[in-house]
Amino acid sequence: MRTRIIAKLDVKPPFVVKPVHFEGLRKIGLPANLAKKYYEQGADEVMYIDIVASLYQREILFSEIEQTANELFIPFGVGGGVKTIDDFSRLFHAGADKVVINTYAVQENPNIINQAAEIFGNQAIVVNIEAKRWDNGWECYTDCGRIQSGKDVIAWAKEVEQRGAGEILLQSVDYDGRQRGFDLELAKCVVEAVTIPVVVTSGAGKLEEIKELIDYAAPSGVAIASLLHYDKYTIQDIKAYLRNNGIEVSK
Amino acid sequence: MSQLIGLINYGIAGNIHSIKKAIEKAGGTVKIVHSKEELESVEKIVIPGVGSFKDAMKELENAGLLEALKDAMGTKPTLGICLGMQILSSLGFEYGKTAGLNVINAEVKPMLVNAKVPHMGFNAIKIIKPNRLLFGLENEEFYFMHSYEVVNYTDITALTDYAGHQFVSAIQKDNLYGVQFHPEKSRDAGIQLFKNFIAL
């Protein structure tokens, strides 16, 4: 089984930004340019998350999505501020292959997951979980780690699977943007709690840490942002390292 | 001469935009087909598919395309992609039991595998019966994104291994072709497959 290596773009339109621990933002570049760059480097997928759409209660920018999708011949996931079946539909028409939902499903209407899965197929529905450590487990957050939900991450992961999500994008509020490694326990617990694929993000600082995550938690994919944005490594570098260390990845 | 490839547009589901882009990149000209009349003007047909088996069949019927499509497929080379391949079968089991286009003797069932489902990501194909569509693509990797698989024994052209489970990743019967993966999401190998389809 080839572990997917995914390039993740956190977008505060019009720029891809790098949130540091979900707070400070650094501008990195334009989404269309970066998507193309990571595609050419060999990314298995590109994920585009509008990190402020939900917070500012405004719509996703469809023209930006379309522009970014144009040069990609790999799957393109899009999320941020998704609330209605019409949002899903418009994003698919703008070139998204998967749509990522978080805030609205957690805070207001988890049933949107069921509806979307029945119409678009569960493979196209990704639920983003932002997890922060609490007591003996983790709590779900929304709006990029700003708002607590009171929901337990493991219970919510099982619930979204039940409701028809095809994949989980798992973020750690504690580890995101710090480049000091992943929350390995979180990853392992969520991967083991569900039968759908789990893509883990937040924390890659060194190649060794990506290998450690895959060995320990066996996620279906790893989504990478900072490591790529600062040209510390290319996707080829990451894949070559993993391959040389016995982890199966695509060409 | 650039031939006209009809891309069937049915319903709300689906990102047909990316298939159009990939066919154009491979040198083809695409006409989006919404009706029986539009189907007549094209030389080849591509059936995309995102959504569920049940919805797809319902939408084809609502668009008045069901019978027309079956007729056209008799003479025009046709490529079904993912769900577009699955609906060529007799019967599907997604959200209840639904009759398919019934042009390939197959059923579509949930993947029974001891691994994560949906099967999502790049995986290699093993060609069982070489044909012009898959020419030059032995062991190439393609992007898969599915929870159901086609169960067929007579028309298999390629198999794929997922966690020790072999499933049908490509079929052909006369001028009907189907691929379980998404060539439009599979980099250069996918573009090559569209080139092969154009060259048929």
mmCIF file of C-alpha atoms in Angstrom, chain A residues 1-2 4 39 42-45 69-70 72-75 92-93 95-98 118-123 166-167 191 194-197 250-251, chain B residues 12-15 17-18 21-22 25 50-52 55 95 115-118 120-124 139-141 143 145 147 162 184-187 191:
data_model
loop_
_atom_site.group_PDB
_atom_site.id
_atom_site.type_symbol
_atom_site.label_atom_id
_atom_site.label_comp_id
_atom_site.label_asym_id
_atom_site.label_seq_id
_atom_site.Cartn_x
_atom_site.Cartn_y
_atom_site.Cartn_z
ATOM 1 C CA MET A 1 0.000 0.000 0.000
ATOM 2 C CA ARG A 2 1.482 3.285 -1.085
ATOM 3 C CA ARG A 4 0.084 9.176 -0.160
ATOM 4 C CA TYR A 39 2.269 18.628 -8.856
ATOM 5 C CA GLY A 42 5.326 14.471 -7.722
ATOM 6 C CA ALA A 43 2.640 15.187 -5.119
ATOM 7 C CA ASP A 44 -0.066 12.509 -5.020
ATOM 8 C CA GLU A 45 -2.741 15.103 -4.303
ATOM 9 C CA ALA A 69 -7.426 23.088 -10.498
ATOM 10 C CA ASN A 70 -6.531 23.918 -14.066
ATOM 11 C CA LEU A 72 -3.450 19.600 -11.975
ATOM 12 C CA PHE A 73 -3.743 16.045 -13.245
ATOM 13 C CA ILE A 74 -3.955 14.618 -9.750
ATOM 14 C CA PRO A 75 -6.790 14.785 -7.205
ATOM 15 C CA PHE A 92 -16.978 19.913 -7.699
ATOM 16 C CA HIS A 93 -17.927 21.920 -10.766
ATOM 17 C CA GLY A 95 -12.644 21.355 -10.342
ATOM 18 C CA ALA A 96 -12.529 19.832 -6.864
ATOM 19 C CA ASP A 97 -12.416 16.028 -6.651
ATOM 20 C CA LYS A 98 -12.970 15.962 -2.911
ATOM 21 C CA GLU A 118 -25.411 10.005 -0.752
ATOM 22 C CA ILE A 119 -25.318 12.499 -3.606
ATOM 23 C CA PHE A 120 -21.618 12.695 -4.431
ATOM 24 C CA GLY A 121 -20.369 9.320 -3.195
ATOM 25 C CA ASN A 122 -18.461 8.889 0.058
ATOM 26 C CA GLN A 123 -15.073 8.890 -1.690
ATOM 27 C CA GLY A 166 -14.852 8.775 2.834
ATOM 28 C CA GLU A 167 -11.763 10.151 4.482
ATOM 29 C CA VAL A 191 -6.371 5.462 12.330
ATOM 30 C CA VAL A 194 -12.073 3.929 11.810
ATOM 31 C CA THR A 195 -11.954 1.835 8.638
ATOM 32 C CA ILE A 196 -11.861 4.825 6.256
ATOM 33 C CA PRO A 197 -8.534 6.356 5.199
ATOM 34 C CA SER A 250 3.986 6.118 -5.563
ATOM 35 C CA LYS A 251 6.509 7.062 -8.270
ATOM 36 C CA ILE B 12 -25.174 17.302 -10.390
ATOM 37 C CA ALA B 13 -22.540 14.804 -9.438
ATOM 38 C CA GLY B 14 -19.120 14.893 -10.816
ATOM 39 C CA ASN B 15 -16.138 16.805 -11.844
ATOM 40 C CA HIS B 17 -14.160 19.453 -16.053
ATOM 41 C CA SER B 18 -11.007 17.533 -15.168
ATOM 42 C CA LYS B 21 -8.956 18.988 -19.568
ATOM 43 C CA ALA B 22 -7.139 15.665 -19.654
ATOM 44 C CA LYS B 25 -4.195 17.642 -23.113
ATOM 45 C CA VAL B 50 -18.627 10.445 -9.421
ATOM 46 C CA GLY B 51 -21.545 9.774 -7.140
ATOM 47 C CA SER B 52 -23.462 6.623 -6.416
ATOM 48 C CA ASP B 55 -28.030 8.284 -8.568
ATOM 49 C CA TYR B 95 -27.693 2.393 -1.826
ATOM 50 C CA ALA B 115 -7.730 -2.564 4.626
ATOM 51 C CA LYS B 116 -9.047 0.976 4.520
ATOM 52 C CA VAL B 117 -12.028 1.573 2.244
ATOM 53 C CA PRO B 118 -12.472 3.656 0.088
ATOM 54 C CA MET B 120 -7.768 5.789 -2.296
ATOM 55 C CA GLY B 121 -4.469 6.646 -3.919
ATOM 56 C CA PHE B 122 -2.054 5.579 -6.641
ATOM 57 C CA ASN B 123 -1.810 1.872 -7.347
ATOM 58 C CA ALA B 124 -0.331 -0.199 -10.178
ATOM 59 C CA ASN B 139 2.777 -1.612 -14.244
ATOM 60 C CA GLU B 140 1.983 2.096 -14.465
ATOM 61 C CA GLU B 141 0.348 3.693 -11.438
ATOM 62 C CA TYR B 143 -5.238 7.046 -9.042
ATOM 63 C CA MET B 145 -10.928 6.426 -5.460
ATOM 64 C CA SER B 147 -15.481 1.653 -2.347
ATOM 65 C CA TYR B 162 -5.020 -3.848 -2.827
ATOM 66 C CA GLU B 184 -7.672 12.222 -15.564
ATOM 67 C CA LYS B 185 -6.065 12.191 -12.096
ATOM 68 C CA SER B 186 -3.131 9.946 -12.944
ATOM 69 C CA ARG B 187 -0.418 12.237 -14.307
ATOM 70 C CA ILE B 191 -2.868 11.294 -20.418
#
